[in-house]
Structure formats: structure tokens, C-alpha cells
């Protein structure tokens, strides 16, 4: 027996929304990228091959979409926390890791992105 959890990974979900620390950032849609790692017991689905025995990816993506496309937040931390809170309300989800990346960072530096990562459990 192991303590390692089974996971579902949804990586690179790209969405736009009015987010940023400044009013200028929030006045234009910002491209964000989300990775979502969901801890769930996958043994039932591995045995049955039935969608009803796992967590459907579609509603997880919709949580990310609705948070980013309909909300307006100043901080990536708040976006990640909102997504995690809603994912944990999904039956069978034991925990989740949410990474949110801002691909165009408005600072004078050569960097690929800014990212936050949070981990939450029930």
C-alpha cells in the first residue's frame, strides 16, 4: 500500500480574462494558463472503464473557464484559490494542485511567465 494519490492532470488550459494588479491590466483581457492536478481514487474507473466511476474532465475545465472568463481578480493567488475551492466541492476529489501562469508579465525583465501554485485538500 502506498500514500501516493492517483491524479488527473489537465495541463495548459489557456483562457483570457480581465485580471491584473493595476486598472490598466484589468482593462484588457490577459492570457492566463492553468494546470490542474486533481487527486482522486482512480481504481474504480480503472476496473470498470466507466465515466461515472471517475471525475469528468469537462466540468473541471468549466470551473477554470468560469473563474477566469467571468471573474476579475488582481492576484493570481486569488484565481488559483477560487479554482481550488470549486474543484474541492466536486464529489470524489480529495485534493488538488492549481498552477496559474500569466504569460505576459508587465515588468521590465526577460522572463517566460509568472506563476503561482497552491495545494489544497479536503
Coordinates of N, CA, C and O in Angstrom, one line a residue:
X1 N 0.9 -1.2 0.0 CA 0.0 0.0 0.0 C 0.9 1.2 0.0 O 1.9 1.3 0.7
X2 N 0.5 2.3 -0.7 CA 1.3 3.5 -0.8 C 0.4 4.7 -0.4 O -0.8 4.7 -0.5
X3 N 1.1 5.8 0.0 CA 0.4 7.0 0.3 C 0.2 7.9 -0.9 O -0.4 8.9 -0.8
X4 N 0.8 7.5 -2.0 CA 0.7 8.3 -3.2 C -0.7 8.3 -3.8 O -1.3 7.2 -4.0
X5 N -1.2 9.5 -4.1 CA -2.6 9.6 -4.6 C -2.6 9.4 -6.1 O -1.7 9.7 -6.8
X6 N -3.7 8.8 -6.6 CA -4.0 8.8 -8.1 C -4.3 10.3 -8.5 O -4.9 11.0 -7.7
X7 N -3.9 10.6 -9.7 CA -4.2 12.0 -10.1 C -4.7 12.1 -11.6 O -4.4 11.2 -12.4
X8 N -5.5 13.1 -11.8 CA -5.8 13.5 -13.2 C -5.1 14.9 -13.4 O -5.2 15.8 -12.5
X9 N -4.4 15.0 -14.5 CA -3.7 16.2 -14.8 C -4.4 16.9 -16.1 O -4.5 16.2 -17.1
X10 N -4.8 18.1 -15.9 CA -5.2 18.9 -17.1 C -4.2 20.1 -17.2 O -4.1 20.9 -16.3
X11 N -3.4 20.0 -18.2 CA -2.2 20.9 -18.3 C -2.4 21.9 -19.5 O -2.8 21.5 -20.6
X12 N -2.1 23.2 -19.2 CA -2.0 24.2 -20.3 C -3.4 24.7 -20.7 O -3.6 25.0 -21.9
X13 N -4.3 24.8 -19.8 CA -5.7 25.3 -20.1 C -5.5 26.9 -20.3 O -5.1 27.6 -19.4
X14 N -5.6 27.3 -21.5 CA -5.4 28.8 -21.8 C -6.7 29.5 -22.0 O -7.6 29.1 -22.8
X15 N -6.8 30.6 -21.1 CA -8.0 31.3 -21.1 C -7.7 32.8 -20.9 O -6.6 33.1 -20.4
X16 N -8.6 33.7 -21.3 CA -8.4 35.1 -21.2 C -9.4 35.7 -20.2 O -10.6 35.3 -20.2
X17 N -9.0 36.7 -19.5 CA -9.9 37.4 -18.6 C -9.3 38.7 -18.1 O -8.1 39.0 -18.2
X18 N -10.2 39.6 -17.5 CA -9.7 40.9 -17.1 C -9.1 40.9 -15.7 O -9.7 41.3 -14.7
X19 N -7.8 40.5 -15.7 CA -7.1 40.3 -14.4 C -5.8 41.1 -14.4 O -5.2 41.3 -15.4
X20 N -5.4 41.5 -13.2 CA -4.2 42.2 -13.0 C -4.2 43.1 -11.8 O -5.2 43.5 -11.3
X21 N -3.0 43.4 -11.4 CA -2.8 44.3 -10.2 C -3.2 45.7 -10.4 O -3.6 46.4 -9.5
X22 N -3.1 46.2 -11.7 CA -3.5 47.6 -12.0 C -4.8 47.6 -12.8 O -5.1 46.7 -13.5
X23 N -5.4 48.8 -12.8 CA -6.5 49.1 -13.6 C -6.2 48.9 -15.1 O -7.0 48.4 -15.8
X24 N -5.0 49.3 -15.5 CA -4.6 49.2 -16.9 C -4.6 47.7 -17.3 O -5.1 47.4 -18.4
X25 N -4.1 46.9 -16.5 CA -4.1 45.4 -16.8 C -5.5 44.9 -16.9 O -5.8 44.1 -17.8
X26 N -6.3 45.3 -16.0 CA -7.7 44.8 -15.9 C -8.6 45.3 -17.1 O -9.6 44.8 -17.4
X27 N -8.1 46.4 -17.7 CA -8.9 47.0 -18.8 C -8.8 46.2 -20.1 O -9.6 46.4 -21.0
X28 N -7.8 45.2 -20.2 CA -7.6 44.4 -21.4 C -7.6 42.9 -20.9 O -7.0 42.6 -19.9
X29 N -8.1 42.0 -21.7 CA -8.1 40.6 -21.4 C -6.6 40.2 -21.3 O -5.8 40.5 -22.1
X30 N -6.3 39.4 -20.2 CA -5.0 38.9 -20.0 C -5.0 37.4 -20.3 O -5.9 36.7 -19.8
X31 N -4.0 36.9 -21.0 CA -3.9 35.5 -21.3 C -3.3 34.8 -20.1 O -2.2 35.1 -19.7
X32 N -4.0 33.8 -19.5 CA -3.5 33.0 -18.4 C -3.5 31.6 -18.8 O -4.3 31.1 -19.6
X33 N -2.7 30.8 -18.1 CA -2.6 29.4 -18.4 C -2.7 28.6 -17.1 O -2.1 29.0 -16.1
X34 N -3.6 27.6 -17.0 CA -3.8 26.9 -15.8 C -3.4 25.4 -16.0 O -3.7 24.8 -17.0
X35 N -2.8 24.9 -15.0 CA -2.5 23.4 -14.8 C -3.3 23.0 -13.6 O -3.3 23.7 -12.5
X36 N -4.1 21.9 -13.7 CA -4.9 21.4 -12.6 C -4.5 20.0 -12.4 O -4.6 19.1 -13.3
X37 N -4.1 19.6 -11.2 CA -3.8 18.3 -10.8 C -4.9 17.9 -9.7 O -4.9 18.5 -8.7
X38 N -5.7 16.9 -10.0 CA -6.8 16.5 -9.1 C -6.5 15.2 -8.5 O -6.2 14.2 -9.3
X39 N -6.5 15.1 -7.2 CA -6.3 13.8 -6.5 C -7.7 13.1 -6.4 O -8.6 13.7 -5.8
X40 N -7.7 11.9 -6.9 CA -9.0 11.1 -6.8 C -8.6 9.6 -6.9 O -7.6 9.3 -7.5
X41 N -9.4 8.8 -6.3 CA -9.2 7.3 -6.4 C -9.6 6.9 -7.8 O -10.8 6.9 -8.1
X42 N -8.7 6.5 -8.6 CA -8.9 6.1 -10.0 C -9.1 4.6 -10.1 O -9.4 4.1 -11.2
X43 N -9.0 3.8 -9.0 CA -9.2 2.4 -9.1 C -10.5 1.9 -9.6 O -10.6 1.0 -10.5
X44 N -11.6 2.5 -9.2 CA -12.9 2.1 -9.7 C -13.0 2.3 -11.2 O -13.5 1.4 -11.9
X45 N -12.6 3.4 -11.8 CA -12.6 3.7 -13.2 C -11.7 2.8 -14.0 O -11.9 2.3 -15.1
X46 N -10.5 2.5 -13.3 CA -9.5 1.6 -14.0 C -10.1 0.2 -14.2 O -9.8 -0.5 -15.1
X47 N -11.0 -0.2 -13.2 CA -11.6 -1.5 -13.3 C -12.8 -1.6 -14.2 O -13.0 -2.5 -15.0
X48 N -13.6 -0.5 -14.1 CA -14.9 -0.5 -14.8 C -14.9 0.0 -16.2 O -15.8 -0.3 -17.0
X49 N -14.0 1.0 -16.5 CA -13.9 1.7 -17.8 C -15.2 2.5 -18.0 O -15.7 2.8 -19.1
X50 N -15.8 3.0 -16.9 CA -17.0 3.8 -16.9 C -16.7 5.3 -16.4 O -16.1 5.4 -15.4
X51 N -17.2 6.2 -17.2 CA -17.0 7.6 -16.8 C -17.6 8.0 -15.4 O -17.1 8.8 -14.7
X52 N -18.7 7.3 -15.1 CA -19.4 7.5 -13.8 C -18.5 7.2 -12.6 O -18.8 7.6 -11.5
X53 N -17.4 6.4 -12.9 CA -16.5 6.0 -11.8 C -15.3 6.9 -11.6 O -14.4 6.5 -10.9
X54 N -15.3 8.0 -12.3 CA -14.1 8.9 -12.2 C -14.6 10.3 -12.1 O -15.8 10.6 -12.0
X55 N -13.8 11.3 -12.2 CA -14.1 12.7 -12.3 C -14.0 13.1 -13.7 O -13.0 13.0 -14.4
X56 N -15.1 13.6 -14.3 CA -15.2 14.1 -15.7 C -14.3 15.3 -15.8 O -14.4 16.3 -15.1
X57 N -13.5 15.3 -16.9 CA -12.6 16.5 -17.2 C -13.4 17.8 -17.5 O -13.0 18.9 -17.1
X58 N -14.5 17.6 -18.2 CA -15.3 18.7 -18.7 C -15.7 19.7 -17.6 O -15.4 20.9 -17.8
X59 N -16.3 19.3 -16.6 CA -16.7 20.2 -15.5 C -15.5 20.9 -14.8 O -15.5 22.0 -14.4
X60 N -14.3 20.2 -14.8 CA -13.1 20.8 -14.2 C -12.6 22.0 -15.1 O -12.3 23.0 -14.6
X61 N -12.6 21.8 -16.4 CA -12.2 22.8 -17.3 C -13.2 24.0 -17.2 O -12.8 25.2 -17.2
X62 N -14.5 23.7 -17.0 CA -15.5 24.7 -16.9 C -15.3 25.6 -15.6 O -15.6 26.8 -15.6
X63 N -14.9 24.9 -14.6 CA -14.5 25.7 -13.3 C -13.4 26.7 -13.6 O -13.5 27.9 -13.2
X64 N -12.4 26.3 -14.3 CA -11.3 27.2 -14.7 C -11.8 28.3 -15.6 O -11.5 29.5 -15.4
X65 N -12.6 27.9 -16.6 CA -13.1 28.9 -17.6 C -14.0 29.9 -16.9 O -13.8 31.1 -17.1
X66 N -14.9 29.5 -16.1 CA -15.9 30.5 -15.4 C -15.1 31.4 -14.5 O -15.4 32.6 -14.4
X67 N -14.1 30.9 -13.8 CA -13.3 31.7 -12.9 C -12.6 32.8 -13.6 O -12.6 33.9 -13.2
X68 N -11.9 32.4 -14.7 CA -11.1 33.3 -15.4 C -11.8 34.2 -16.4 O -11.6 35.4 -16.4
X69 N -12.8 33.7 -17.1 CA -13.5 34.5 -18.1 C -14.6 35.4 -17.5 O -14.9 36.4 -18.1
X70 N -15.2 35.0 -16.3 CA -16.3 35.8 -15.8 C -15.9 36.6 -14.6 O -16.6 37.5 -14.2
X71 N -14.8 36.3 -13.9 CA -14.3 37.0 -12.8 C -13.3 38.1 -13.1 O -12.9 38.2 -14.3
X72 N -13.0 38.9 -12.2 CA -11.9 39.9 -12.4 C -11.1 40.0 -11.0 O -11.7 40.4 -10.0
X73 N -9.9 39.5 -11.1 CA -9.1 39.4 -9.9 C -7.8 40.2 -10.1 O -7.3 40.3 -11.2
X74 N -7.3 40.7 -9.0 CA -6.0 41.4 -9.0 C -4.8 40.4 -9.0 O -3.8 40.7 -9.5
X75 N -5.0 39.3 -8.2 CA -3.8 38.4 -8.0 C -4.1 37.0 -8.5 O -5.2 36.5 -8.4
X76 N -3.0 36.5 -9.0 CA -3.0 35.1 -9.5 C -3.4 34.1 -8.3 O -4.0 33.1 -8.5
X77 N -2.9 34.5 -7.1 CA -3.2 33.7 -5.9 C -4.7 33.6 -5.7 O -5.2 32.5 -5.3
X78 N -5.4 34.6 -5.9 CA -6.9 34.6 -5.7 C -7.6 33.7 -6.8 O -8.5 33.0 -6.5
X79 N -7.1 33.8 -8.0 CA -7.6 33.0 -9.1 C -7.4 31.5 -8.7 O -8.3 30.7 -8.8
X80 N -6.2 31.2 -8.3 CA -5.9 29.8 -8.0 C -6.7 29.3 -6.8 O -7.2 28.2 -6.8
X81 N -6.9 30.1 -5.8 CA -7.7 29.8 -4.7 C -9.1 29.6 -5.0 O -9.8 28.6 -4.5
X82 N -9.7 30.4 -5.9 CA -11.1 30.2 -6.3 C -11.3 28.9 -7.0 O -12.2 28.2 -6.8
X83 N -10.3 28.6 -7.9 CA -10.4 27.4 -8.7 C -10.3 26.2 -7.8 O -11.2 25.3 -7.8
X84 N -9.4 26.2 -6.8 CA -9.2 25.1 -5.9 C -10.5 24.9 -5.0 O -10.9 23.7 -4.8
X85 N -11.0 26.0 -4.6 CA -12.2 25.9 -3.7 C -13.4 25.2 -4.5 O -14.0 24.3 -3.9
X86 N -13.6 25.5 -5.7 CA -14.6 24.9 -6.5 C -14.3 23.5 -6.9 O -15.2 22.6 -6.9
X87 N -13.1 23.2 -7.2 CA -12.7 21.8 -7.6 C -12.9 20.9 -6.4 O -13.4 19.8 -6.5
X88 N -12.6 21.4 -5.2 CA -12.7 20.5 -4.0 C -14.2 20.3 -3.6 O -14.5 19.4 -2.9
X89 N -15.1 21.1 -4.2 CA -16.5 20.8 -4.0 C -17.0 19.7 -4.9 O -18.2 19.2 -4.7
X90 N -16.2 19.2 -5.8 CA -16.5 18.1 -6.7 C -16.5 16.8 -5.9 O -15.5 16.5 -5.3
X91 N -17.6 16.0 -5.9 CA -17.5 14.7 -5.2 C -16.3 13.9 -5.7 O -16.0 13.9 -6.9
X92 N -15.8 13.1 -4.8 CA -14.6 12.2 -5.1 C -13.3 12.9 -5.1 O -12.3 12.2 -5.0
X93 N -13.2 14.2 -5.2 CA -11.9 14.9 -5.3 C -11.4 15.0 -3.8 O -12.1 15.5 -2.9
X94 N -10.2 14.5 -3.6 CA -9.6 14.5 -2.3 C -8.6 15.7 -2.1 O -8.4 16.2 -1.0
X95 N -8.1 16.2 -3.2 CA -7.1 17.3 -3.1 C -6.8 17.8 -4.5 O -7.2 17.1 -5.5
X96 N -6.2 19.0 -4.6 CA -5.8 19.5 -5.9 C -4.7 20.4 -5.8 O -4.5 21.1 -4.8
X97 N -3.9 20.5 -6.9 CA -2.9 21.5 -7.1 C -3.3 22.3 -8.3 O -3.7 21.8 -9.3
X98 N -3.2 23.6 -8.1 CA -3.6 24.6 -9.1 C -2.4 25.4 -9.4 O -1.9 26.1 -8.5
X99 N -2.0 25.5 -10.7 CA -0.9 26.4 -11.1 C -1.6 27.4 -12.1 O -2.2 26.9 -13.0
X100 N -1.3 28.7 -11.8 CA -1.8 29.7 -12.7 C -0.7 30.5 -13.2 O 0.1 31.0 -12.3
X101 N -0.5 30.6 -14.5 CA 0.6 31.4 -15.1 C 0.1 32.6 -15.9 O -0.9 32.5 -16.6
X102 N 0.7 33.7 -15.7 CA 0.5 34.9 -16.5 C 1.6 34.9 -17.5 O 2.8 35.0 -17.2
X103 N 1.2 34.9 -18.8 CA 2.2 34.7 -19.9 C 2.8 36.0 -20.3 O 3.9 36.0 -20.9
X104 N 2.1 37.1 -20.1 CA 2.7 38.5 -20.4 C 2.7 39.3 -19.1 O 1.7 39.8 -18.7
X105 N 3.9 39.3 -18.5 CA 4.1 40.0 -17.3 C 4.5 41.4 -17.5 O 5.5 41.6 -18.2
X106 N 3.8 42.4 -17.0 CA 4.1 43.8 -17.2 C 5.3 44.4 -16.4 O 5.1 45.3 -15.6
X107 N 6.4 43.7 -16.4 CA 7.6 44.2 -15.7 C 8.7 44.2 -16.7 O 8.7 43.5 -17.7
X108 N 9.7 45.1 -16.4 CA 10.9 45.2 -17.3 C 11.9 44.1 -17.0 O 12.8 44.3 -16.2
X109 N 11.6 42.9 -17.5 CA 12.5 41.8 -17.3 C 12.3 40.7 -18.4 O 11.2 40.7 -19.0
X110 N 13.3 40.0 -18.7 CA 13.1 38.9 -19.7 C 12.7 37.6 -19.0 O 13.6 37.0 -18.4
X111 N 11.4 37.3 -19.0 CA 11.0 36.1 -18.3 C 9.9 35.5 -19.1 O 9.2 36.1 -19.8
X112 N 9.7 34.2 -19.0 CA 8.7 33.4 -19.7 C 7.3 33.7 -19.2 O 6.4 33.8 -19.9
X113 N 7.2 33.7 -17.8 CA 5.9 33.9 -17.2 C 6.1 34.1 -15.7 O 7.1 33.8 -15.2
X114 N 5.0 34.5 -15.1 CA 4.9 34.5 -13.6 C 3.9 33.4 -13.2 O 2.8 33.3 -13.9
X115 N 4.1 32.7 -12.2 CA 3.2 31.6 -11.8 C 3.1 31.5 -10.3 O 4.0 31.7 -9.5
X116 N 1.9 31.1 -9.9 CA 1.6 30.7 -8.5 C 1.1 29.2 -8.5 O 0.6 28.8 -9.5
X117 N 1.4 28.6 -7.4 CA 1.0 27.2 -7.3 C 0.4 27.0 -5.9 O 1.1 27.4 -4.9
X118 N -0.8 26.4 -5.8 CA -1.3 26.2 -4.5 C -1.8 24.7 -4.4 O -2.1 24.1 -5.4
X119 N -1.7 24.2 -3.2 CA -2.2 22.8 -3.0 C -3.2 22.8 -1.9 O -3.0 23.4 -0.8
X120 N -4.4 22.2 -2.1 CA -5.5 22.2 -1.1 C -6.0 20.8 -1.0 O -6.1 20.1 -2.0
X121 N -6.5 20.4 0.2 CA -7.1 19.2 0.4 C -8.4 19.4 1.2 O -8.6 20.5 1.7
X122 N -9.2 18.4 1.2 CA -10.5 18.5 2.0 C -10.1 18.4 3.4 O -9.3 17.8 3.9

